[in-house]
CSV table of N, CA and C in Angstrom, one decimal:
chain,number,residue,atom,x,y,z
A,1,PRO,N,13.5,3.4,-15.8
A,1,PRO,CA,12.6,3.6,-16.7
A,1,PRO,C,11.1,4.2,-16.4
A,2,ASN,N,11.1,4.8,-15.2
A,2,ASN,CA,10.2,5.7,-14.7
A,2,ASN,C,10.8,6.4,-13.5
A,3,GLY,N,9.8,7.5,-12.7
A,3,GLY,CA,10.5,8.0,-11.6
A,3,GLY,C,9.5,8.6,-11.1
A,4,MET,N,9.4,8.7,-9.6
A,4,MET,CA,8.3,9.9,-8.9
A,4,MET,C,9.3,10.7,-8.1
A,5,ILE,N,8.6,12.0,-7.9
A,5,ILE,CA,9.3,12.9,-6.6
A,5,ILE,C,9.1,11.8,-5.6
A,6,SER,N,10.5,12.2,-4.4
A,6,SER,CA,10.7,11.2,-3.3
A,6,SER,C,10.4,12.5,-2.1
A,7,GLU,N,10.0,13.7,-2.3
A,7,GLU,CA,9.8,14.8,-1.1
A,7,GLU,C,8.8,14.4,-0.5
A,8,GLN,N,8.5,14.4,0.7
A,8,GLN,CA,7.2,14.2,1.5
A,8,GLN,C,7.0,15.3,2.6
A,9,ILE,N,5.8,15.6,2.5
A,9,ILE,CA,5.2,16.3,3.8
A,9,ILE,C,5.0,15.5,4.8
A,10,PRO,N,5.5,15.5,6.2
A,10,PRO,CA,5.4,14.7,7.4
A,10,PRO,C,3.9,14.3,7.7
A,11,PHE,N,3.8,13.3,8.1
A,11,PHE,CA,2.4,12.8,8.6
A,11,PHE,C,2.4,11.9,9.8
A,12,ALA,N,1.5,12.0,10.6
A,12,ALA,CA,1.6,11.7,11.7
A,12,ALA,C,0.2,10.9,12.1
A,13,TRP,N,0.0,9.7,12.9
A,13,TRP,CA,-1.4,8.9,13.0
A,13,TRP,C,-1.2,8.3,14.4
A,14,ASP,N,-1.7,8.1,15.2
A,14,ASP,CA,-1.4,7.8,16.5
A,14,ASP,C,-1.6,6.5,16.9
A,15,LYS,N,-1.6,5.6,15.5
A,15,LYS,CA,-1.1,4.1,15.8
A,15,LYS,C,-0.6,3.6,14.6
A,16,PRO,N,0.0,2.5,14.7
A,16,PRO,CA,0.6,1.8,13.6
A,16,PRO,C,-0.1,1.7,12.8
A,17,TYR,N,0.0,1.6,11.2
A,17,TYR,CA,-0.9,1.5,10.0
A,17,TYR,C,-0.2,1.3,8.5
A,18,CYS,N,-1.1,0.2,7.7
A,18,CYS,CA,-0.8,0.2,6.8
A,18,CYS,C,-1.4,1.1,5.9
A,19,ALA,N,-1.1,1.3,4.6
A,19,ALA,CA,-1.5,2.5,3.7
A,19,ALA,C,-2.0,1.7,2.4
A,20,TRP,N,-2.7,1.9,2.1
A,20,TRP,CA,-3.5,1.7,0.5
A,20,TRP,C,-3.6,2.8,-0.2
A,21,ILE,N,-3.2,3.2,-1.5
A,21,ILE,CA,-2.8,4.3,-2.0
A,21,ILE,C,-3.5,4.0,-3.5
A,22,SER,N,-4.6,4.3,-4.1
A,22,SER,CA,-5.1,4.2,-5.3
A,22,SER,C,-6.6,5.1,-5.8
A,23,SER,N,-6.7,5.3,-6.6
A,23,SER,CA,-8.1,5.1,-6.6
A,23,SER,C,-9.2,4.7,-7.1
A,24,LEU,N,-10.6,4.7,-6.0
A,24,LEU,CA,-11.4,3.8,-5.9
A,24,LEU,C,-12.5,3.3,-6.9
A,25,LYS,N,-11.7,2.4,-7.6
A,25,LYS,CA,-12.6,2.2,-8.7
A,25,LYS,C,-12.4,0.6,-8.8
A,26,HIS,N,-13.4,-0.2,-9.6
A,26,HIS,CA,-13.7,-1.5,-9.5
A,26,HIS,C,-12.4,-2.4,-10.0
A,27,ILE,N,-11.4,-1.8,-10.9
A,27,ILE,CA,-10.2,-2.5,-11.1
A,27,ILE,C,-9.0,-2.4,-9.8
A,28,LYS,N,-9.5,-1.4,-8.9
A,28,LYS,CA,-8.6,-1.5,-7.7
A,28,LYS,C,-8.7,-2.2,-6.4
A,29,ARG,N,-10.3,-3.0,-6.8
A,29,ARG,CA,-10.4,-3.9,-5.5
A,29,ARG,C,-10.3,-3.1,-4.3
A,30,PRO,N,-10.7,-2.0,-4.0
A,30,PRO,CA,-10.7,-1.2,-2.9
A,30,PRO,C,-11.8,-2.1,-1.7
A,31,GLU,N,-12.7,-2.6,-1.7
A,31,GLU,CA,-13.4,-3.4,-1.0
A,31,GLU,C,-12.8,-4.4,-0.3
A,32,LEU,N,-11.7,-5.0,-1.1
A,32,LEU,CA,-10.6,-5.8,0.0
A,32,LEU,C,-10.3,-5.5,1.1
A,33,VAL,N,-9.9,-4.1,1.1
A,33,VAL,CA,-8.9,-3.4,2.3
A,33,VAL,C,-9.9,-3.7,3.8
A,34,PRO,N,-11.1,-3.7,3.7
A,34,PRO,CA,-12.2,-3.4,5.0
A,34,PRO,C,-11.8,-5.0,5.2
A,35,ALA,N,-12.1,-5.7,3.8
A,35,ALA,CA,-12.1,-7.6,4.5
A,35,ALA,C,-11.1,-7.6,5.2
A,36,LEU,N,-9.8,-7.2,4.6
A,36,LEU,CA,-8.5,-7.4,5.1
A,36,LEU,C,-8.3,-6.7,6.6
A,37,ALA,N,-8.7,-5.6,6.6
A,37,ALA,CA,-9.0,-4.8,8.1
A,37,ALA,C,-9.4,-5.6,9.2
A,38,LYS,N,-10.3,-6.5,8.8
A,38,LYS,CA,-11.3,-6.9,9.8
A,38,LYS,C,-10.5,-8.2,10.3
A,39,GLU,N,-9.4,-8.8,9.5
A,39,GLU,CA,-8.7,-9.9,10.4
A,39,GLU,C,-7.5,-9.1,11.2
A,40,PHE,N,-7.5,-7.9,11.3
A,40,PHE,CA,-6.5,-7.4,12.0
A,40,PHE,C,-7.4,-6.4,13.0
A,41,GLU,N,-8.4,-6.2,13.3
A,41,GLU,CA,-9.4,-5.7,14.2
A,41,GLU,C,-9.0,-5.3,15.7
A,42,ASN,N,-8.3,-6.6,16.5
A,42,ASN,CA,-7.8,-6.2,17.6
A,42,ASN,C,-6.4,-6.5,18.0
A,43,GLN,N,-5.6,-5.9,16.9
A,43,GLN,CA,-4.6,-6.0,16.7
A,43,GLN,C,-3.8,-4.8,17.0
A,44,GLY,N,-4.3,-3.5,17.2
A,44,GLY,CA,-3.9,-2.4,17.2
A,44,GLY,C,-3.6,-1.5,15.8
A,45,ILE,N,-3.9,-1.9,14.6
A,45,ILE,CA,-3.0,-1.8,13.4
A,45,ILE,C,-4.3,-1.1,12.7
A,46,ASP,N,-4.1,-0.2,12.0
A,46,ASP,CA,-5.0,0.9,11.3
A,46,ASP,C,-4.4,0.4,9.6
A,47,PHE,N,-5.6,0.8,9.0
A,47,PHE,CA,-5.6,0.6,7.7
A,47,PHE,C,-6.2,2.3,6.8
A,48,LEU,N,-5.3,2.8,6.1
A,48,LEU,CA,-5.5,4.3,6.1
A,48,LEU,C,-5.7,4.0,4.2
A,49,MET,N,-6.7,4.6,4.0
A,49,MET,CA,-7.0,4.5,2.4
A,49,MET,C,-6.8,6.2,2.0
A,50,VAL,N,-6.2,6.2,0.7
A,50,VAL,CA,-6.1,7.3,-0.1
A,50,VAL,C,-6.6,7.4,-1.4
A,51,GLY,N,-7.0,8.3,-2.1
A,51,GLY,CA,-7.4,8.2,-3.4
A,51,GLY,C,-8.9,8.7,-3.8
A,52,GLU,N,-8.7,9.0,-4.8
A,52,GLU,CA,-10.1,9.5,-5.2
A,52,GLU,C,-11.4,8.4,-5.4
A,53,ILE,N,-12.5,8.6,-4.9
A,53,ILE,CA,-13.7,7.7,-5.5
A,53,ILE,C,-13.8,8.2,-7.3
A,54,GLN,N,-13.3,7.4,-7.6
A,54,GLN,CA,-14.2,7.3,-9.4
A,54,GLN,C,-15.2,6.6,-9.6
A,55,GLU,N,-15.8,5.3,-9.0
A,55,GLU,CA,-16.7,5.1,-9.3
A,55,GLU,C,-17.8,5.0,-8.0
A,56,ASP,N,-19.0,5.6,-8.8
A,56,ASP,CA,-20.2,5.7,-7.3
A,56,ASP,C,-20.5,4.8,-6.6
A,57,LYS,N,-20.4,3.3,-6.7
A,57,LYS,CA,-20.5,2.4,-6.2
A,57,LYS,C,-19.5,2.2,-4.8
A,58,TYR,N,-18.5,3.1,-4.8
A,58,TYR,CA,-17.8,3.0,-3.7
A,58,TYR,C,-17.5,4.5,-2.9
A,59,LYS,N,-18.6,5.4,-3.1
A,59,LYS,CA,-19.2,6.4,-2.3
A,59,LYS,C,-19.6,5.8,-0.4
A,60,TRP,N,-19.4,4.8,-0.2
A,60,TRP,CA,-20.0,4.2,0.6
A,60,TRP,C,-18.7,4.2,1.6
A,61,PHE,N,-17.5,4.4,1.0
A,61,PHE,CA,-16.2,4.9,1.8
A,61,PHE,C,-16.3,5.8,2.5
A,62,GLU,N,-16.7,6.8,2.1
A,62,GLU,CA,-17.2,8.3,2.7
A,62,GLU,C,-17.3,8.3,4.4
A,63,GLN,N,-18.9,7.6,4.5
A,63,GLN,CA,-19.1,7.3,5.8
A,63,GLN,C,-18.6,6.1,6.6
A,64,LYS,N,-17.9,6.6,7.6
A,64,LYS,CA,-17.5,6.1,8.5
A,64,LYS,C,-17.8,4.7,9.3
A,65,ALA,N,-19.3,4.8,9.2
A,65,ALA,CA,-20.1,4.0,9.8
A,65,ALA,C,-20.0,2.8,9.0
A,66,ASN,N,-19.6,2.7,7.6
A,66,ASN,CA,-19.6,1.5,6.8
A,66,ASN,C,-18.4,1.1,6.7
A,67,LEU,N,-17.5,1.5,7.5
A,67,LEU,CA,-16.0,0.7,7.5
A,67,LEU,C,-15.7,-0.1,9.1
A,68,PRO,N,-15.4,-1.1,9.0
A,68,PRO,CA,-14.8,-1.3,10.3
A,68,PRO,C,-13.6,-0.3,11.1
A,69,ALA,N,-13.7,-0.6,12.3
A,69,ALA,CA,-13.3,0.6,13.0
A,69,ALA,C,-11.9,1.0,12.8
A,70,ASN,N,-11.0,0.1,12.5
A,70,ASN,CA,-9.6,0.3,12.0
A,70,ASN,C,-9.4,0.6,10.4
A,71,VAL,N,-10.6,1.0,9.6
A,71,VAL,CA,-10.3,1.3,8.5
A,71,VAL,C,-10.6,3.2,8.3
A,72,HIS,N,-9.7,4.0,7.7
A,72,HIS,CA,-10.2,5.5,7.4
A,72,HIS,C,-9.7,5.6,6.0
A,73,TYR,N,-10.6,6.1,5.7
A,73,TYR,CA,-10.7,6.7,4.5
A,73,TYR,C,-10.4,7.9,4.4
A,74,LEU,N,-8.8,8.8,3.5
A,74,LEU,CA,-8.2,9.8,3.8
A,74,LEU,C,-8.9,10.9,2.8
A,75,GLY,N,-9.5,10.4,1.3
A,75,GLY,CA,-9.6,11.3,0.5
A,75,GLY,C,-8.5,11.3,-0.3
A,76,VAL,N,-8.4,12.3,-1.0
A,76,VAL,CA,-7.4,12.6,-2.0
A,76,VAL,C,-6.0,13.4,-1.5
A,77,LYS,N,-5.0,12.6,-1.6
A,77,LYS,CA,-3.8,13.9,-1.2
A,77,LYS,C,-2.6,13.9,-2.5
A,78,THR,N,-2.0,15.1,-1.8
A,78,THR,CA,-1.0,15.4,-3.2
A,78,THR,C,0.1,14.2,-3.0
A,79,PRO,N,1.2,14.3,-4.1
A,79,PRO,CA,2.2,13.0,-4.1
A,79,PRO,C,3.1,13.2,-3.0
A,80,GLU,N,3.1,14.5,-2.2
A,80,GLU,CA,4.0,14.8,-1.3
A,80,GLU,C,3.3,14.7,-0.2
A,81,GLU,N,1.9,14.6,-0.3
A,81,GLU,CA,1.1,14.0,1.2
A,81,GLU,C,1.2,12.4,1.2
A,82,VAL,N,1.3,11.9,0.2
A,82,VAL,CA,1.1,10.3,0.0
A,82,VAL,C,2.3,10.0,0.4
A,83,ASN,N,3.8,10.6,0.3
A,83,ASN,CA,5.1,10.0,0.1
A,83,ASN,C,5.0,9.9,1.8
A,84,GLY,N,4.9,11.0,2.5
A,84,GLY,CA,4.4,11.1,4.1
A,84,GLY,C,4.0,10.2,4.7
A,85,ILE,N,2.6,9.7,4.2
A,85,ILE,CA,1.9,8.7,4.4
A,85,ILE,C,2.6,7.6,4.1
A,86,LEU,N,3.1,7.1,3.4
A,86,LEU,CA,4.0,5.7,2.9
A,86,LEU,C,5.3,6.0,3.9
A,87,LYS,N,5.9,7.2,4.0
A,87,LYS,CA,7.1,6.8,4.9
A,87,LYS,C,6.9,5.9,6.5
A,88,GLY,N,5.8,6.7,6.8
A,88,GLY,CA,4.9,6.4,8.4
A,88,GLY,C,4.6,4.8,8.6
A,89,ALA,N,4.2,4.3,7.3
A,89,ALA,CA,3.4,3.1,7.5
A,89,ALA,C,4.4,1.8,7.4
A,90,GLU,N,3.7,1.4,8.4
A,90,GLU,CA,4.4,0.0,8.3
A,90,GLU,C,4.5,-1.1,7.2
A,91,LEU,N,3.3,-1.1,6.3
A,91,LEU,CA,3.4,-1.4,5.0
A,91,LEU,C,3.0,-0.8,3.7
A,92,HIS,N,2.9,-1.1,2.5
A,92,HIS,CA,1.7,-0.7,1.4
A,92,HIS,C,1.0,-1.6,1.1
A,93,ILE,N,-0.3,-1.7,1.1
A,93,ILE,CA,-0.5,-3.1,0.5
A,93,ILE,C,-1.3,-2.5,-0.8
A,94,HIS,N,-1.8,-3.5,-1.4
A,94,HIS,CA,-2.0,-3.5,-3.0
A,94,HIS,C,-2.6,-4.7,-3.3
A,95,THR,N,-3.8,-3.9,-3.5
A,95,THR,CA,-5.2,-4.9,-4.1
A,95,THR,C,-5.3,-4.9,-5.4
A,96,CYS,N,-4.8,-4.0,-6.2
A,96,CYS,CA,-5.5,-3.7,-7.9
A,96,CYS,C,-4.9,-4.9,-8.2
A,97,TYR,N,-5.6,-5.0,-9.8
A,97,TYR,CA,-5.6,-6.1,-11.1
A,97,TYR,C,-4.3,-4.8,-11.7
A,98,PRO,N,-3.3,-5.6,-12.4
A,98,PRO,CA,-2.7,-4.9,-13.1
A,98,PRO,C,-3.3,-4.0,-14.2
A,99,GLU,N,-2.4,-2.8,-14.3
A,99,GLU,CA,-2.9,-1.5,-15.3
A,99,GLU,C,-1.7,-0.9,-15.2
A,100,GLY,N,-0.5,-1.2,-15.9
A,100,GLY,CA,0.5,-0.8,-15.9
A,100,GLY,C,1.4,-0.8,-14.8
A,101,PHE,N,2.5,0.2,-14.6
A,101,PHE,CA,3.2,-0.4,-13.6
A,101,PHE,C,2.8,1.4,-12.6
A,102,PRO,N,2.4,0.9,-11.8
A,102,PRO,CA,1.7,2.0,-11.0
A,102,PRO,C,2.6,2.5,-10.0
A,103,ASN,N,2.6,3.9,-9.9
A,103,ASN,CA,3.9,4.8,-9.5
A,103,ASN,C,3.6,4.5,-8.0
A,104,VAL,N,2.6,4.0,-7.3
A,104,VAL,CA,2.6,3.9,-5.7
A,104,VAL,C,3.9,3.3,-5.3
A,105,PHE,N,4.1,2.1,-6.0
A,105,PHE,CA,4.8,1.1,-5.9
A,105,PHE,C,6.4,1.8,-5.7
A,106,ILE,N,6.6,2.5,-6.7
A,106,ILE,CA,8.1,3.8,-6.6
A,106,ILE,C,8.2,4.6,-5.4
A,107,GLN,N,6.9,5.0,-5.1
A,107,GLN,CA,6.7,6.4,-3.7
A,107,GLN,C,7.0,5.2,-3.0
A,108,ALA,N,6.3,4.1,-2.6
A,108,ALA,CA,6.3,3.1,-1.2
A,108,ALA,C,8.0,2.9,-0.9
A,109,TRP,N,8.7,2.3,-2.3
A,109,TRP,CA,10.4,1.7,-2.2
A,109,TRP,C,10.6,2.9,-1.8
A,110,ALA,N,10.5,4.0,-2.0
A,110,ALA,CA,11.4,5.4,-2.2
A,110,ALA,C,11.3,6.0,-0.9
A,111,GLN,N,10.4,5.4,0.3
A,111,GLN,CA,10.2,5.9,1.4
A,111,GLN,C,10.5,4.6,2.4
A,112,ALA,N,11.4,3.5,1.9
A,112,ALA,CA,11.6,2.6,2.5
A,112,ALA,C,10.6,1.6,3.2
A,113,THR,N,9.5,1.5,2.7
A,113,THR,CA,8.1,1.0,3.1
A,113,THR,C,7.7,-0.1,2.2
A,114,PRO,N,7.7,-1.7,2.9
A,114,PRO,CA,7.7,-2.8,2.0
A,114,PRO,C,6.0,-2.7,1.3
A,115,SER,N,6.2,-3.3,-0.1
A,115,SER,CA,4.9,-3.5,-0.5
A,115,SER,C,4.3,-5.0,-0.3
A,116,ILE,N,3.3,-5.4,0.0
A,116,ILE,CA,2.5,-6.7,0.2
A,116,ILE,C,1.3,-6.2,-0.8
A,117,SER,N,1.5,-7.3,-2.1
A,117,SER,CA,0.5,-7.3,-3.0
A,117,SER,C,-0.2,-8.5,-3.5
A,118,LEU,N,-1.5,-8.0,-3.5
A,118,LEU,CA,-2.5,-9.4,-3.6
A,118,LEU,C,-2.2,-9.8,-4.9
A,119,GLY,N,-2.3,-9.1,-6.0
A,119,GLY,CA,-2.7,-9.7,-7.3
A,119,GLY,C,-1.5,-9.0,-8.6
A,120,PHE,N,-0.5,-8.5,-8.2
A,120,PHE,CA,0.1,-7.7,-9.2
A,120,PHE,C,2.0,-7.6,-8.6
A,121,ASP,N,2.6,-8.0,-9.0
A,121,ASP,CA,4.1,-7.9,-8.9
A,121,ASP,C,4.5,-7.1,-10.0
A,122,PRO,N,4.7,-5.8,-10.1
A,122,PRO,CA,5.3,-5.3,-11.2
A,122,PRO,C,6.4,-5.5,-11.8
A,123,SER,N,6.7,-6.1,-13.0
A,123,SER,CA,8.0,-6.5,-13.7
A,123,SER,C,8.6,-7.6,-13.0
A,124,GLY,N,7.7,-8.5,-11.9
A,124,GLY,CA,8.3,-8.9,-11.0
A,124,GLY,C,9.5,-8.8,-9.9
A,125,TYR,N,9.4,-7.6,-10.1
A,125,TYR,CA,10.2,-6.8,-9.0
A,125,TYR,C,10.2,-6.8,-7.5
A,126,ILE,N,9.1,-7.0,-7.0
A,126,ILE,CA,8.7,-7.5,-5.6
A,126,ILE,C,9.7,-8.9,-5.3
A,127,LEU,N,9.0,-9.9,-5.9
A,127,LEU,CA,9.8,-11.1,-5.1
A,127,LEU,C,11.3,-11.1,-6.2
A,128,LYS,N,11.7,-10.9,-6.8
A,128,LYS,CA,13.1,-10.8,-7.3
A,128,LYS,C,14.1,-9.9,-6.3
A,129,HIS,N,13.5,-8.8,-6.1
A,129,HIS,CA,14.3,-7.8,-5.1
A,129,HIS,C,14.2,-7.8,-3.6
A,130,GLN,N,13.1,-8.7,-3.5
A,130,GLN,CA,12.9,-8.6,-1.9
A,130,GLN,C,12.2,-7.1,-1.3
A,131,LEU,N,11.0,-6.7,-2.1
A,131,LEU,CA,10.8,-5.5,-1.6
A,131,LEU,C,9.5,-5.8,-0.9
A,132,GLY,N,9.2,-6.9,-0.4
A,132,GLY,CA,7.9,-7.2,0.2
A,132,GLY,C,7.5,-8.8,-0.1
A,133,ASP,N,6.0,-8.8,-0.3
A,133,ASP,CA,5.2,-10.2,-0.9
A,133,ASP,C,4.5,-9.6,-2.2
A,134,TYR,N,4.2,-10.8,-2.7
A,134,TYR,CA,3.2,-11.3,-3.6
A,134,TYR,C,2.5,-12.3,-3.2
A,135,ALA,N,1.1,-11.9,-3.3
A,135,ALA,CA,0.1,-13.0,-2.8
A,135,ALA,C,-0.4,-14.3,-4.2
A,136,ASN,N,-0.3,-13.7,-5.4
A,136,ASN,CA,-0.9,-14.2,-6.9
A,136,ASN,C,-2.2,-14.3,-6.3
A,137,ASN,N,-2.7,-13.3,-6.0
A,137,ASN,CA,-4.2,-13.5,-6.0
A,137,ASN,C,-5.0,-14.4,-5.1
A,138,ASP,N,-4.3,-14.9,-4.2
A,138,ASP,CA,-4.8,-15.9,-2.9
A,138,ASP,C,-4.7,-14.6,-1.6
A,139,PHE,N,-6.2,-14.5,-1.0
A,139,PHE,CA,-6.2,-13.6,-0.6
A,139,PHE,C,-5.9,-13.9,1.2
A,140,LYS,N,-5.8,-15.1,1.1
A,140,LYS,CA,-5.5,-16.1,2.4
A,140,LYS,C,-4.1,-15.6,2.5
A,141,LYS,N,-3.3,-16.3,1.5
A,141,LYS,CA,-2.0,-15.8,1.3
A,141,LYS,C,-1.4,-14.5,1.5
A,142,PHE,N,-2.2,-13.6,1.2
A,142,PHE,CA,-2.0,-12.0,1.1
A,142,PHE,C,-2.3,-11.6,2.8
A,143,ALA,N,-3.1,-12.0,3.2
A,143,ALA,CA,-3.5,-12.0,4.8
A,143,ALA,C,-2.5,-12.3,5.9
A,144,GLN,N,-1.8,-13.4,5.2
A,144,GLN,CA,-0.7,-14.1,6.0
A,144,GLN,C,0.5,-13.6,6.0
A,145,ALA,N,0.6,-12.9,4.8
A,145,ALA,CA,2.0,-12.3,4.6
A,145,ALA,C,1.8,-10.9,5.3
A,146,VAL,N,0.9,-10.3,5.5
A,146,VAL,CA,0.4,-9.1,6.0
A,146,VAL,C,0.6,-8.7,7.5
A,147,LYS,N,0.5,-10.2,7.8
A,147,LYS,CA,0.4,-10.6,9.5
A,147,LYS,C,1.8,-10.9,9.8
A,148,ALA,N,2.8,-11.9,8.7
A,148,ALA,CA,3.8,-12.1,9.1
A,148,ALA,C,5.0,-10.6,9.0
A,149,TYR,N,4.5,-10.1,8.0
A,149,TYR,CA,5.3,-8.8,8.0
A,149,TYR,C,5.0,-7.9,9.6
A,150,LEU,N,4.0,-7.6,9.6
A,150,LEU,CA,3.8,-6.5,11.0
A,150,LEU,C,4.0,-7.3,11.8
A,151,ASN,N,4.1,-8.8,12.1
A,151,ASN,CA,4.6,-9.3,13.2
A,151,ASN,C,6.2,-9.2,13.3
A,152,ASP,N,6.8,-8.7,12.6
A,152,ASP,CA,8.3,-9.3,12.0
A,152,ASP,C,9.2,-7.8,11.6
A,153,ARG,N,9.6,-6.8,13.1
A,153,ARG,CA,10.2,-5.6,12.7
A,153,ARG,C,11.7,-5.8,11.8
A,154,GLU,N,12.1,-6.6,12.1
A,154,GLU,CA,13.4,-7.0,11.5
A,154,GLU,C,13.3,-7.3,10.0
A,155,LEU,N,12.1,-8.2,9.5
A,155,LEU,CA,11.9,-8.2,8.2
A,155,LEU,C,11.8,-7.3,7.6
A,156,ARG,N,10.7,-6.0,8.1
A,156,ARG,CA,10.5,-5.0,7.7
A,156,ARG,C,11.4,-4.1,7.9
A,157,ASN,N,12.0,-3.8,8.4
A,157,ASN,CA,13.2,-2.8,8.2
A,157,ASN,C,14.2,-3.3,6.9
A,158,LYS,N,14.4,-4.9,6.8
A,158,LYS,CA,15.4,-5.5,6.0
A,158,LYS,C,14.5,-5.1,4.7
A,159,THR,N,13.5,-5.2,4.5
A,159,THR,CA,12.7,-5.4,3.1
A,159,THR,C,12.6,-3.6,2.9
A,160,GLY,N,12.2,-2.9,3.9
A,160,GLY,CA,12.3,-1.7,3.5
A,160,GLY,C,13.5,-1.4,3.3
A,161,ASN,N,14.6,-1.5,3.7
A,161,ASN,CA,15.9,-0.8,3.2
A,161,ASN,C,16.2,-1.5,1.9
A,162,ASN,N,16.0,-2.9,1.6
A,162,ASN,CA,15.8,-3.2,-0.2
A,162,ASN,C,15.4,-2.3,-0.9
A,163,ALA,N,14.3,-1.9,-0.5
A,163,ALA,CA,13.3,-1.2,-1.5
A,163,ALA,C,13.7,0.1,-1.4
A,164,ARG,N,14.2,0.8,-0.8
A,164,ARG,CA,14.8,2.2,-0.4
A,164,ARG,C,16.0,2.1,-1.7
A,165,VAL,N,16.8,1.2,-1.4
A,165,VAL,CA,18.2,1.0,-2.1
A,165,VAL,C,17.9,0.4,-3.8
A,166,PHE,N,16.8,0.0,-4.3
A,166,PHE,CA,16.6,-0.3,-5.0
A,166,PHE,C,15.7,0.9,-5.8
A,167,ALA,N,14.6,1.7,-5.3
A,167,ALA,CA,14.0,2.8,-5.8
A,167,ALA,C,15.2,4.0,-6.2
A,168,HIS,N,16.2,4.0,-5.1
A,168,HIS,CA,17.2,5.3,-5.7
A,168,HIS,C,17.8,4.8,-6.8
A,169,SER,N,18.4,3.4,-7.1
A,169,SER,CA,19.0,2.9,-7.7
A,169,SER,C,18.3,2.8,-9.5
A,170,MET,N,16.7,2.4,-9.5
A,170,MET,CA,16.1,2.3,-10.5
A,170,MET,C,15.4,3.5,-11.1
A,171,PHE,N,14.6,4.3,-9.9
A,171,PHE,CA,13.9,5.4,-10.3
A,171,PHE,C,13.9,6.6,-9.9
A,172,ASN,N,15.4,7.0,-9.8
A,172,ASN,CA,15.8,8.2,-9.3
A,172,ASN,C,15.8,9.2,-10.3
A,173,THR,N,14.8,10.0,-10.2
A,173,THR,CA,14.5,11.1,-11.0
A,173,THR,C,15.5,12.2,-11.2
A,174,SER,N,16.5,12.4,-10.4
A,174,SER,CA,18.0,13.2,-10.5
A,174,SER,C,18.8,12.7,-11.8
A,175,LYS,N,18.8,11.3,-11.9
A,175,LYS,CA,19.7,10.4,-12.7
A,175,LYS,C,19.5,11.0,-14.0
A,176,SER,N,20.7,11.2,-14.8
A,176,SER,CA,20.4,11.5,-16.2
A,176,SER,C,21.2,10.3,-17.1
């Protein structure tokens, strides 16, 4: 039904991290990432944000002083760079309202990275195929799911493997 390249450029970060990948605009709710990150400030986990600022009201993300110490806005990256970031991430976090089928899910799953989504489970795949968790727009449940996955490496690995197998079978661009 859709596909994305899976090639990746290796990415290194000095701490474990969650990755949020999207454009910064109202419908994507990027302001919820710093709110989530504050709940993990003293737990040694960073939150990396990648994407183009498309609305002026989000220019504040460019100023590190405006963000919690564990949030890092990395700007725009190529699909291969995004794949590398997702491959190294503990989790892919998603705060966006529904807007089609976001390719970032395919990218995360192809890199064996579970998705924790606040308000969108594309085609019901996350829950149906055990690719992460979906909070049904409940921020408290979203934060709890992130915490549960961060605290359980076995769960992350199992879910990540489910995601990789699912992405390969559903979204493989080399299939004819």
